[in-house]
Coordinates of C-alpha atoms and ligand atoms in Angstrom, one line a residue:
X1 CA 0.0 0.0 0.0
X2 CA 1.7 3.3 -1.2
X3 CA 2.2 5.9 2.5
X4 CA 1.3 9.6 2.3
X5 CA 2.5 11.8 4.5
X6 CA 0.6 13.8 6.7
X7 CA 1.5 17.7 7.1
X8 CA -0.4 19.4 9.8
X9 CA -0.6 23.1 9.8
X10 CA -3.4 23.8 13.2
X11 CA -0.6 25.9 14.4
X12 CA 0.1 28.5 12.0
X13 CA -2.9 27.8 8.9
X14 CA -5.2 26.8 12.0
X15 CA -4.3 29.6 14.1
X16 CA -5.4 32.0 11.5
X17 CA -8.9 31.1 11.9
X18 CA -10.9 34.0 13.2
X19 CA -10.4 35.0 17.2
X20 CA -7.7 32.4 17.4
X21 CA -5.1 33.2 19.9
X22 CA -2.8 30.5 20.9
X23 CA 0.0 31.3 23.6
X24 CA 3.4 29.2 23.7
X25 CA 2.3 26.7 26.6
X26 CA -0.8 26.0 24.5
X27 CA 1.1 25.7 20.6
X28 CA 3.2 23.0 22.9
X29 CA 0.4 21.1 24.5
X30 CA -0.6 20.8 20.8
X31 CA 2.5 19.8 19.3
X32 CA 2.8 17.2 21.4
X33 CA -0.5 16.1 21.0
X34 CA 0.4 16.3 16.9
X35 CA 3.7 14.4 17.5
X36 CA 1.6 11.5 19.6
X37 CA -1.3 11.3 16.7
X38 CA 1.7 10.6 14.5
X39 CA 2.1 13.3 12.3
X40 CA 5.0 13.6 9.0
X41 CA 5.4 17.5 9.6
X42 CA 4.1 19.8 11.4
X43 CA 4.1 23.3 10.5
X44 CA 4.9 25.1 13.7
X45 CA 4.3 28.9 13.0
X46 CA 5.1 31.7 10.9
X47 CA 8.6 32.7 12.9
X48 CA 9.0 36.3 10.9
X49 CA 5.5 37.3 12.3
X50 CA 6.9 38.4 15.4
X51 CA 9.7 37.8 17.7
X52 CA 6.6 35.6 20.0
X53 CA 6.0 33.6 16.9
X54 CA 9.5 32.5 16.7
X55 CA 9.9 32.0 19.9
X56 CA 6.8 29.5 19.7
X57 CA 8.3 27.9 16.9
X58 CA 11.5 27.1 18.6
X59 CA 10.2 25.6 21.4
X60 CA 8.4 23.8 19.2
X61 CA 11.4 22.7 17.4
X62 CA 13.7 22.0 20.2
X63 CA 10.6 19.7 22.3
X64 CA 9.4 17.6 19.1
X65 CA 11.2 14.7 17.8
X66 CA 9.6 12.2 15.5
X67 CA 7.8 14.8 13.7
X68 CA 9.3 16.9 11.1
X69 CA 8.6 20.5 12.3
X70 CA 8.7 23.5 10.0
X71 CA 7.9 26.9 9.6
X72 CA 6.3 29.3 6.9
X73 CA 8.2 32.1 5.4
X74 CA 7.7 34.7 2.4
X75 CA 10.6 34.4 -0.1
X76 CA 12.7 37.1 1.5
X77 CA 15.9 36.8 3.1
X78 CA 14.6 37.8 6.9
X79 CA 12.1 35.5 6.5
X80 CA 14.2 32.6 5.7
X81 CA 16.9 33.8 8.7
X82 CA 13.8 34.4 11.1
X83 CA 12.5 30.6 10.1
X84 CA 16.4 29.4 10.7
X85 CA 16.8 31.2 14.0
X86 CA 14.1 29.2 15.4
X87 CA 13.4 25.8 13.4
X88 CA 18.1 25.4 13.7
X89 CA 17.6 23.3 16.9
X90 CA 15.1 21.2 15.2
X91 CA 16.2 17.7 14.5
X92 CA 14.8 17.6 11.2
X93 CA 14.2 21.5 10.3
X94 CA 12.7 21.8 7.0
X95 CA 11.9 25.5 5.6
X96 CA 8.2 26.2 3.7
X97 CA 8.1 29.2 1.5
X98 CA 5.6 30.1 -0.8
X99 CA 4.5 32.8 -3.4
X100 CA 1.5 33.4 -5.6
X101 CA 1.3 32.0 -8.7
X102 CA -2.3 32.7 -10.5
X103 CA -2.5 35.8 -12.6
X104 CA -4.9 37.6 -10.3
X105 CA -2.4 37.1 -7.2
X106 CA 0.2 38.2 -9.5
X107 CA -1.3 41.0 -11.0
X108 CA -2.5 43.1 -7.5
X109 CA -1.1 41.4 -4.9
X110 CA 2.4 40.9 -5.9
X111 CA 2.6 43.6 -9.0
X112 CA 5.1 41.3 -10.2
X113 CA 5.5 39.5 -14.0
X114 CA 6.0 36.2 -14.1
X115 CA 9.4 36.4 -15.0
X116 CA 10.0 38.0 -11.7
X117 CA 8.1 35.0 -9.7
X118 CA 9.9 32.3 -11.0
X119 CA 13.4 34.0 -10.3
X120 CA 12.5 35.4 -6.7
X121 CA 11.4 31.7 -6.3
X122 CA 14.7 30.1 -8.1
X123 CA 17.1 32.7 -5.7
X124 CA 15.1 32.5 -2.2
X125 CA 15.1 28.4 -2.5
X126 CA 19.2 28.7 -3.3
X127 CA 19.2 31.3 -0.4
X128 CA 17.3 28.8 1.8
X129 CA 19.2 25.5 0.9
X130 CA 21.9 27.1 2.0
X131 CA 20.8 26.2 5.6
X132 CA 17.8 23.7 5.4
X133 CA 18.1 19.9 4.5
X134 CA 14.5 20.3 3.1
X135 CA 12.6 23.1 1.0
X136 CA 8.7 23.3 0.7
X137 CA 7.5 25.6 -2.2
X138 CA 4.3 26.6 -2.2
X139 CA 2.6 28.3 -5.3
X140 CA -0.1 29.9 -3.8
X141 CA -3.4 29.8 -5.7
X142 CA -1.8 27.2 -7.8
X143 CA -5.6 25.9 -8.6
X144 CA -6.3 29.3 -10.0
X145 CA -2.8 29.6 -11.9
X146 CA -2.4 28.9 -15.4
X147 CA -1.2 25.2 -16.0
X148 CA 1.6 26.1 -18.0
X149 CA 3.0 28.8 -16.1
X150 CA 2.7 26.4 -13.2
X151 CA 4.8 23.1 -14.8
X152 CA 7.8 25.8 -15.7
X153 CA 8.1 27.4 -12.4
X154 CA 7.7 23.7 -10.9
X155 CA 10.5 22.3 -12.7
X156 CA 12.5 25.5 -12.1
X157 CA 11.6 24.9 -8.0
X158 CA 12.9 21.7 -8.7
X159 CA 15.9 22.4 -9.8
X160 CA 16.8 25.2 -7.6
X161 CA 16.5 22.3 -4.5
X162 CA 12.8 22.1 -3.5
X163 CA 11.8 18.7 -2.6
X164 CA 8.2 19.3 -1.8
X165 CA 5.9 21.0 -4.0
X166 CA 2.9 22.3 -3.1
X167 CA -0.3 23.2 -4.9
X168 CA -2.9 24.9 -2.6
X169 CA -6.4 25.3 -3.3
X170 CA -5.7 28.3 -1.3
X171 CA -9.1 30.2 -1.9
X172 CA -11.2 26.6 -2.1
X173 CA -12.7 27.1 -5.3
X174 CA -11.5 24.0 -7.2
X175 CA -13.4 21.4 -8.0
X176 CA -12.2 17.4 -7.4
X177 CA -11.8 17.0 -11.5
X178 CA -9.9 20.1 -11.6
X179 CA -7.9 19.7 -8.6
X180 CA -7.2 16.0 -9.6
X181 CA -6.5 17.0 -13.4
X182 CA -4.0 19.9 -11.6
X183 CA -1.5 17.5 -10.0
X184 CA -2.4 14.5 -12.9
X185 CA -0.9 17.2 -15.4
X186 CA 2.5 18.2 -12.9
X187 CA 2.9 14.7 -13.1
X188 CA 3.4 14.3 -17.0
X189 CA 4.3 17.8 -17.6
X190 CA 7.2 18.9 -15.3
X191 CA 10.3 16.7 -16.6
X192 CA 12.0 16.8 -12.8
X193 CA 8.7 16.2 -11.3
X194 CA 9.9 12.3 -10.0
X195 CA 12.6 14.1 -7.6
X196 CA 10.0 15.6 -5.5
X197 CA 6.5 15.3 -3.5
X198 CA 3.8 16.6 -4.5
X199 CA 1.2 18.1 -2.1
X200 CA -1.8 19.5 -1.8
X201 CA -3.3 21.9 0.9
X202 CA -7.4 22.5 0.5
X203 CA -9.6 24.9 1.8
X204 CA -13.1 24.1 2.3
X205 CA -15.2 27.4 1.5
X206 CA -17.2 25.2 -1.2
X207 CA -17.3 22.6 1.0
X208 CA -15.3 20.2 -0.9
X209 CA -11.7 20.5 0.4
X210 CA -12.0 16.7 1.7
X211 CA -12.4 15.5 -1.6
X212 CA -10.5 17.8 -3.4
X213 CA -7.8 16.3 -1.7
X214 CA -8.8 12.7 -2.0
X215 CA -8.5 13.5 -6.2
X216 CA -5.2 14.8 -5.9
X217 CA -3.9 11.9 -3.6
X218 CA -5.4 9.7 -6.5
X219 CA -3.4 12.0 -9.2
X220 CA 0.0 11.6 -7.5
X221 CA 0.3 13.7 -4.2
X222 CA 2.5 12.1 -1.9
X223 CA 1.7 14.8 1.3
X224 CA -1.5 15.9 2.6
X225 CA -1.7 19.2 4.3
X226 CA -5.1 20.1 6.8
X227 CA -5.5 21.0 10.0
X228 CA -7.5 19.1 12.9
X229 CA -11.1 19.8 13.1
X230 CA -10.6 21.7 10.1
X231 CA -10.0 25.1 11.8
X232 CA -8.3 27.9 9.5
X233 CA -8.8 31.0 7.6
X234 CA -12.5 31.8 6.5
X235 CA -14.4 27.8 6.0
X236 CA -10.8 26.0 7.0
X237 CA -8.7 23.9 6.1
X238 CA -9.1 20.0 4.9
X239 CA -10.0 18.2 8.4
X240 CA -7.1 15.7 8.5
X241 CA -9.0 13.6 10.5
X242 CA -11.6 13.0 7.9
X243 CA -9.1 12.3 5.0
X244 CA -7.3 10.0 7.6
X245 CA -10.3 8.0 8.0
X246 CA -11.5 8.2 4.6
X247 CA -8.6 6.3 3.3
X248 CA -8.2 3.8 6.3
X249 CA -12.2 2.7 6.1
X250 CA -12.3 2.8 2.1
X251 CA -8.4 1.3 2.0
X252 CA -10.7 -0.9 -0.9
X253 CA -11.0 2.2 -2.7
X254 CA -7.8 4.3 -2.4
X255 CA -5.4 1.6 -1.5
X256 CA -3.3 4.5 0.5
X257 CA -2.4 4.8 3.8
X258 CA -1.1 7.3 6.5
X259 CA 1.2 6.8 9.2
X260 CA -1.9 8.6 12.1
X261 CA -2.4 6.5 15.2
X262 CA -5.6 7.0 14.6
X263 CA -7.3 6.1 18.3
X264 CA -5.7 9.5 18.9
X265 CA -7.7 11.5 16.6
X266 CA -10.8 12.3 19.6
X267 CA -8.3 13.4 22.3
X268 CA -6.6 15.6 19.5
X269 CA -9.8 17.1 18.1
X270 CA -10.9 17.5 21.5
X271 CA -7.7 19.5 22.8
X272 CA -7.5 21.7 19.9
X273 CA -11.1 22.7 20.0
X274 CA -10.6 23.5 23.6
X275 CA -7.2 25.5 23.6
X276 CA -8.4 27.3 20.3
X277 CA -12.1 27.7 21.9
X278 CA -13.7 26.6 18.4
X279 CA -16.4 24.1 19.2
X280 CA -16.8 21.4 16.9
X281 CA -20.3 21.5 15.6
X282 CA -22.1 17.9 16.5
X283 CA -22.9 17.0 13.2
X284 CA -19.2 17.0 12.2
X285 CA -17.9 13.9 10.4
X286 CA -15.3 11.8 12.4
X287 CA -15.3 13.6 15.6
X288 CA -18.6 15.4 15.7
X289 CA -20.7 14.9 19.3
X290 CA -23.6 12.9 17.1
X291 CA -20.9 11.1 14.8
X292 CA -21.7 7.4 16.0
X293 CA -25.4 8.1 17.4
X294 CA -28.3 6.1 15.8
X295 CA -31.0 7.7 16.5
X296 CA -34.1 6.4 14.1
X297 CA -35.5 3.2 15.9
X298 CA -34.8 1.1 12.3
X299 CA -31.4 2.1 12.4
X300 CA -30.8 1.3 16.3
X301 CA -32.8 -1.9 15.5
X302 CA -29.9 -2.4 13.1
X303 CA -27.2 -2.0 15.0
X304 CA -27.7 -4.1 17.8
X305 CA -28.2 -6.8 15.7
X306 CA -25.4 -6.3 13.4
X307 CA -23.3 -2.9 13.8
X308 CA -22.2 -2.8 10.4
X309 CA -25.6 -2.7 9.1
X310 CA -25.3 1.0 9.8
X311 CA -22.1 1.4 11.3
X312 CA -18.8 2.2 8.9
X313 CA -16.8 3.5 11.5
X314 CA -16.5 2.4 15.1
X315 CA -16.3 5.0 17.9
X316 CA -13.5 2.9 19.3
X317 CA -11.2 3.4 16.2
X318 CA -10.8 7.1 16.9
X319 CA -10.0 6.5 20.7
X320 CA -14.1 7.5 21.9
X321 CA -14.0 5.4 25.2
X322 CA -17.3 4.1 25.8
X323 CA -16.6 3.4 29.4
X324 CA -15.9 6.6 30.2
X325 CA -15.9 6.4 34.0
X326 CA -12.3 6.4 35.6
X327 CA -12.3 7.3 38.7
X328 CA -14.4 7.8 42.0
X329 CA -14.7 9.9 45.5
X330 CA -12.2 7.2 47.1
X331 CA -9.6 6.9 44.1
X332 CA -6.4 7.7 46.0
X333 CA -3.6 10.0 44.8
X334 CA -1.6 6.9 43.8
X335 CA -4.6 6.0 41.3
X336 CA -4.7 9.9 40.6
X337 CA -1.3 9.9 39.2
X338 CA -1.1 6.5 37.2
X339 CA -4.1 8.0 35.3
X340 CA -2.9 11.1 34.7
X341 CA 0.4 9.5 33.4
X342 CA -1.4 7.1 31.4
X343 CA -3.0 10.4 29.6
X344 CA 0.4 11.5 28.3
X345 CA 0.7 14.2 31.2
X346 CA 3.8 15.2 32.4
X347 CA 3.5 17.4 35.2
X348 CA 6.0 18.4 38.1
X349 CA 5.6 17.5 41.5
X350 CA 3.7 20.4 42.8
X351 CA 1.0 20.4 39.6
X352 CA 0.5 17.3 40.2
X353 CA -0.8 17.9 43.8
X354 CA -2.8 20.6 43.4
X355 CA -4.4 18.8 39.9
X356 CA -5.2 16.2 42.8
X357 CA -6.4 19.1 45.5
X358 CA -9.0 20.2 42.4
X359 CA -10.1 16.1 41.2
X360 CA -11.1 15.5 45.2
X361 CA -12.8 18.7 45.4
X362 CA -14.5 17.8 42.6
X363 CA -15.2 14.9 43.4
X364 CA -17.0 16.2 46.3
X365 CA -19.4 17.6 44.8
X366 CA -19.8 15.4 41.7
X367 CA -20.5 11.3 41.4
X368 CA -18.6 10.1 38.9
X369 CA -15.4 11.8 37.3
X370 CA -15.0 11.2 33.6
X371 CA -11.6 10.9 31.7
X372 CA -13.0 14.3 30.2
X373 CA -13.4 16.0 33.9
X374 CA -9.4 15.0 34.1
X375 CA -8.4 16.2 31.2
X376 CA -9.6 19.7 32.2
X377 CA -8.4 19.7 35.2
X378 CA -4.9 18.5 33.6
X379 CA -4.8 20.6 30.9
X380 CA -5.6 23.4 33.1
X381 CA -2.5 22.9 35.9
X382 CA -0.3 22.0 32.4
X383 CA -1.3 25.8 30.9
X384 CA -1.3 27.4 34.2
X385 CA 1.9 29.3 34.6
X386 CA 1.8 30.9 31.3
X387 CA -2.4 31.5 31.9
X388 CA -3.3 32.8 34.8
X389 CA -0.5 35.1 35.9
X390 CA -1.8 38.3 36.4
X391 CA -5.3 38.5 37.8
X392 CA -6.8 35.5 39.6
X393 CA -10.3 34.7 40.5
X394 CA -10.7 34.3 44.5
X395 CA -14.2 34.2 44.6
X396 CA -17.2 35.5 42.7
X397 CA -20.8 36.2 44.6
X398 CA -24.0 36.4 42.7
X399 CA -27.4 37.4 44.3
X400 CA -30.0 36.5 41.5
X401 CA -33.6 36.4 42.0
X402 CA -36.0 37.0 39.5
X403 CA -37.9 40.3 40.9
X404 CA -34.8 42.1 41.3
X405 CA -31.3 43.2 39.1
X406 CA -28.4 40.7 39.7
X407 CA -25.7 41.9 41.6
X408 CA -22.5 40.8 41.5
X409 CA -19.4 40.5 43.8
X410 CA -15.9 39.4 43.0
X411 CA -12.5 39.2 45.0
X412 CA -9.5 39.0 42.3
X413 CA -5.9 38.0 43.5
X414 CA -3.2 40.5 41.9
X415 CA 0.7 39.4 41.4
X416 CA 1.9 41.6 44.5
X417 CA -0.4 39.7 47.0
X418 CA -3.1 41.9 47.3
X419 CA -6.6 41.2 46.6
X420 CA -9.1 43.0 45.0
X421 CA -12.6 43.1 45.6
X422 CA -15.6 45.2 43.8
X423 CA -19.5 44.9 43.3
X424 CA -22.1 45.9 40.3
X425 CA -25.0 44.8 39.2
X426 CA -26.1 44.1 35.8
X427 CA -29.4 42.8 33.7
X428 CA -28.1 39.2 34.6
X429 CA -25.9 37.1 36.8
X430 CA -23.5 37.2 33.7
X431 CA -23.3 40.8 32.8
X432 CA -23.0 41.7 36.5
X433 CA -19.9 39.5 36.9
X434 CA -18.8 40.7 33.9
X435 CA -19.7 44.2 34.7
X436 CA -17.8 44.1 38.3
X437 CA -14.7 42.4 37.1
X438 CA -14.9 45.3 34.2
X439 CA -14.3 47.8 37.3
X440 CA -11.7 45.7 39.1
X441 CA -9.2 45.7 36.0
X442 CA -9.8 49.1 35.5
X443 CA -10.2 48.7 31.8
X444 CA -12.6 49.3 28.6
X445 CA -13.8 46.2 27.7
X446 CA -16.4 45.3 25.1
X447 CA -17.6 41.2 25.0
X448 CA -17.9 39.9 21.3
X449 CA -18.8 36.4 22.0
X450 CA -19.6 34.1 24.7
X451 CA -20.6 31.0 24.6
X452 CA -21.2 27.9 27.9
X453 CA -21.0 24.7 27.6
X454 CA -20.8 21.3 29.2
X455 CA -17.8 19.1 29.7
X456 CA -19.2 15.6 29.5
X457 CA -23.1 14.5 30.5
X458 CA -24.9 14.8 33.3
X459 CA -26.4 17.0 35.2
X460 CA -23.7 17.6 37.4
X461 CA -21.1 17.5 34.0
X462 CA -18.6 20.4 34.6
X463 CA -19.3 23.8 32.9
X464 CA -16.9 25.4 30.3
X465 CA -17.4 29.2 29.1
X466 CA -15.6 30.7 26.2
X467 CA -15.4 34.5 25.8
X468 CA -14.2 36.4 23.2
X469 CA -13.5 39.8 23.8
X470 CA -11.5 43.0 22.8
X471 CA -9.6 45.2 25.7
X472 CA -7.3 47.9 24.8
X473 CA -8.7 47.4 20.9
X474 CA -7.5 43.9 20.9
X475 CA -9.4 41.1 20.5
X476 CA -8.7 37.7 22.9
X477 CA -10.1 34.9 23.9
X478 CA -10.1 33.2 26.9
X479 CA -11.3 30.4 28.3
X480 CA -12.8 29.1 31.8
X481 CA -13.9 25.8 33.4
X482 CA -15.7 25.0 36.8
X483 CA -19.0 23.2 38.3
X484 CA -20.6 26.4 38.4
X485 CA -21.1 28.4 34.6
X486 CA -21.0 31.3 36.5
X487 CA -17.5 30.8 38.1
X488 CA -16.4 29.6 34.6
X489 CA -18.0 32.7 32.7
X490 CA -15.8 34.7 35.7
X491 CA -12.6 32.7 35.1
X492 CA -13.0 32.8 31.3
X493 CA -13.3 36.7 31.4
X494 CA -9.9 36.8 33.5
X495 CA -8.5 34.5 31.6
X496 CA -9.1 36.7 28.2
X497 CA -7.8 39.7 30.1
X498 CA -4.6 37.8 31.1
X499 CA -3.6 36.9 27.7
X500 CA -3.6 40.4 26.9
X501 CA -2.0 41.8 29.5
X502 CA 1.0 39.2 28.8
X503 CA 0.9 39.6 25.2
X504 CA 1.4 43.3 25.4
X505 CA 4.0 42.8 28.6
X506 CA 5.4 40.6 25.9
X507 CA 5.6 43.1 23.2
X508 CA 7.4 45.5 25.9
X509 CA 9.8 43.0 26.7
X510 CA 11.1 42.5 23.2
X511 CA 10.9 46.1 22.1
X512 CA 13.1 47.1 24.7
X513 CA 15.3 44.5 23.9
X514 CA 16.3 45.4 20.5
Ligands
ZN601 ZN1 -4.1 27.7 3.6

């Protein structure tokens, strides 16, 4: 069975997706999580973005190691040097540069002939080689791009060192014939082609990036670029997931395989939909909440007496465990741990003990804990440094009734010790915690989005809240869990404000550096 490799790009196509803010800790929790799902490359970041962006992306580098991890750069020399600067420690650093190639790109975006693409190609991949064992090119808009044109700056790619080629749908408007006939005609067209993989990256604004990519896999692309849960700019990306599964339950068909563990593709789709605070809409193929449930009586007869009679894919071959119960009110610490290890968690000493101080507390209050109430409370202690640094929620006080106005009281723990305490009320219990911890920060702050929801089932499931907000005219989102949606809404809202306040401390730090 011929392999494809798998190139994910959540962190840096991914994290373009619309109110998308990843921090370092988080890009890291996800890289591993890439580099345990089994991924060929994983595109890391865009290091000449900004000095945090490289930074991200050499952490990145230096942590990974069976994954290829890479970065994106424009074909300019400070591009390439940023990319080297922080992909040099990887152990098997490989450079992705790309430029327009249609007419239209050409024309207004790059006011540049031809002529001029191919040799600003032809001298930033010699440039590049110069450092990096392996090029990417990318011709941008390659589906839009005349075929020609294409197959002659190909081969000139080619012979300048690239040994991936890549030709996005970048604006998803191809069509499977047409994407398929794209790489079928690289293939007989470019003489140099057979020293290189092809690749193709799809977005999905026509709703067919999954099998736009399945017809160029068919035509000769040996790498498949996507993201997980299909996040990116505008409709997405190609879910890698999907095309993952595609080919493993229609091998019959394709014949093609990829190297993904794939009982690793819920936890991953579940961790990047919570770090990047996109929910995955329950219809979603693959991973989607209502993926495996049968719910017409015919089909459920079905099922139980012969799964496959409506079944194709088992919840078990993406890692859903369908005994989700782990552990109780007496599990001991020693239990606690093994689990927690068992998850792929690493945490120190004193993480560890206070992820156990939160699991008996909630385990207080709640019956059963769930593998996915321990992965919050993991994920949380794992992000915390980075996370909750500057303002921390002590306590939040709501008196609701419905004859009068909410009102709202919060105490707020600030870096030097002191705590800080107001009131307000508000239409509702939200807006009047919002509304008080508005006048503790001493800020303008305007809420875009908000959105709660519940970790697990139950009645007694833990609650998660996602805001999305702008404060000093930037937009952030953060992200809160608790058994209360009010304490999460409250720790959610701090949790936005945080990021911004490091970001721009950040910022400070790096301008007064250079
Ligand atoms: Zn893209």
């Amino acid at each position: 069975m011929r392999k494809i490799d798998i190139f994910d790009t959540t962190l840096r196509d991914g994290e373009q997706s619309a109110g998308v803010n990843l921090n370092t800790a988080e890009k890291l929790e996800i890289a591993k999580q890439l580099e345990r799902f089994g991924v060929d490359v994983m595109e890391a970041g865009f290091p000449a973005a900004s000095p945090g962006d490289l930074d991200a992306v050499r952490q990145i580098a230096s942590t990974i190691k069976n994954s290829s991890v890479t970065g994106l750069a424009r074909l300019v020399k400070s591009d390439i040097d940023a990319a080297w600067e922080a992909l040099k420690v990887a152990e098997c650093p490989r450079l992705h540069v790309f430029i327009a190639t249609s007419p239209i790109h050409m024309t207004y975006k790059l006011k540049q002939t031809p002529e001029q693409v191919v040799e600003t190609t032809v001298q930033a991949i010699k440039y590049a080689k110069q450092f990096f064992p392996i090029v990417q090119w990318s011709a941008e808009d390659a589906s839009r791009s005349d075929p020609d044109f294409l197959a002659h700056i190909v081969e000139q790619a080619i012979k300048a060192g690239a040994s991936v080629i890549n030709l996005p749908d970048t604006v998803g408007y191809a069509t499977p014939q047409e994407y398929g006939a794209m790489f079928k005609y690289m293939k007989e067209n470019v003489p140099n082609v057979d020293q290189v993989k092809l690749s193709t990256h799809c977005h999905n604004d026509l709703g067919m990036a999954v099998a736009n990519t399945l017809a160029a896999i068919e035509n000769g692309a040996d790498q498949v670029e996507g993201t997980i849960n299909g996040i990116g700019e505008r409709a997405g990306n190609v879910a890698l997931e999907e095309v993952a599964v595609a080919l493993y339950t229609r091998k019959d068909a394709y014949d093609i395989q990829s190297g993904l563990t794939l009982n690793e593709i819920k936890r991953t789709s579940q961790l990047v939909s919570q770090l990047t605070g996109m929910a995955i809409q329950a219809n979603k193929a693959v991973v989607g909440k209502n993926a495996f449930a049968h719910e017409s009586g015919i089909h459920q007869d079905g099922v139980l007496k012969e799964p496959t009679t409506y079944e194709i894919i088992t919840p078990e071959l993406i890692g859903e465990e369908s005994n989700n119960l782990v552990l109780g009110k007496h599990s001991g610490r020693h239990a606690f741990n093994d689990r927690a290890k068992s998850m792929g968690f690493q945490l120190d000493k004193e993480a560890l003990n206070q992820a156990f101080k939160e699991f008996k507390q909630l385990a207080d209050r709640k019956k059963e804990i769930t593998s996915e109430d321990l992965w919050t409370i993991l994920t949380q202690q794992q992000l915390k440094d980075e996370d909750a640094a500057i303002y921390e929620l002590e306590s939040v006080q709501v008196h609701y009734g419905t004859e009068d106005s909410p009102m709202a009281t919060a105490r707020v723990k600030v870096p030097d010790g002191r705590i800080l305490e107001d009131a307000c009320n508000g239409a509702g219990s939200v807006e009047a915690i919002f509304n008080t911890l508005e006048r503790i920060i001493d800020g303008k702050v305007h809420v875009l989005d908000y959105r709660v929801s519940s970790i697990g089932k139950g009645r007694d499931a833990l609650g998660e809240a996602v805001i999305n907000l702008t404060f000093n005219g930037e937009e952030f989102t953060g992200r809160g869990a608790a058994q209360d949606v009010l304490e999460a809404s409250a720790k959610a809202y701090l949790n936005a404000i945080n990021r911004n306040l490091l970001q721009s401390k950040m910022k400070q730090l790096i301008s007064t550096s250079v």
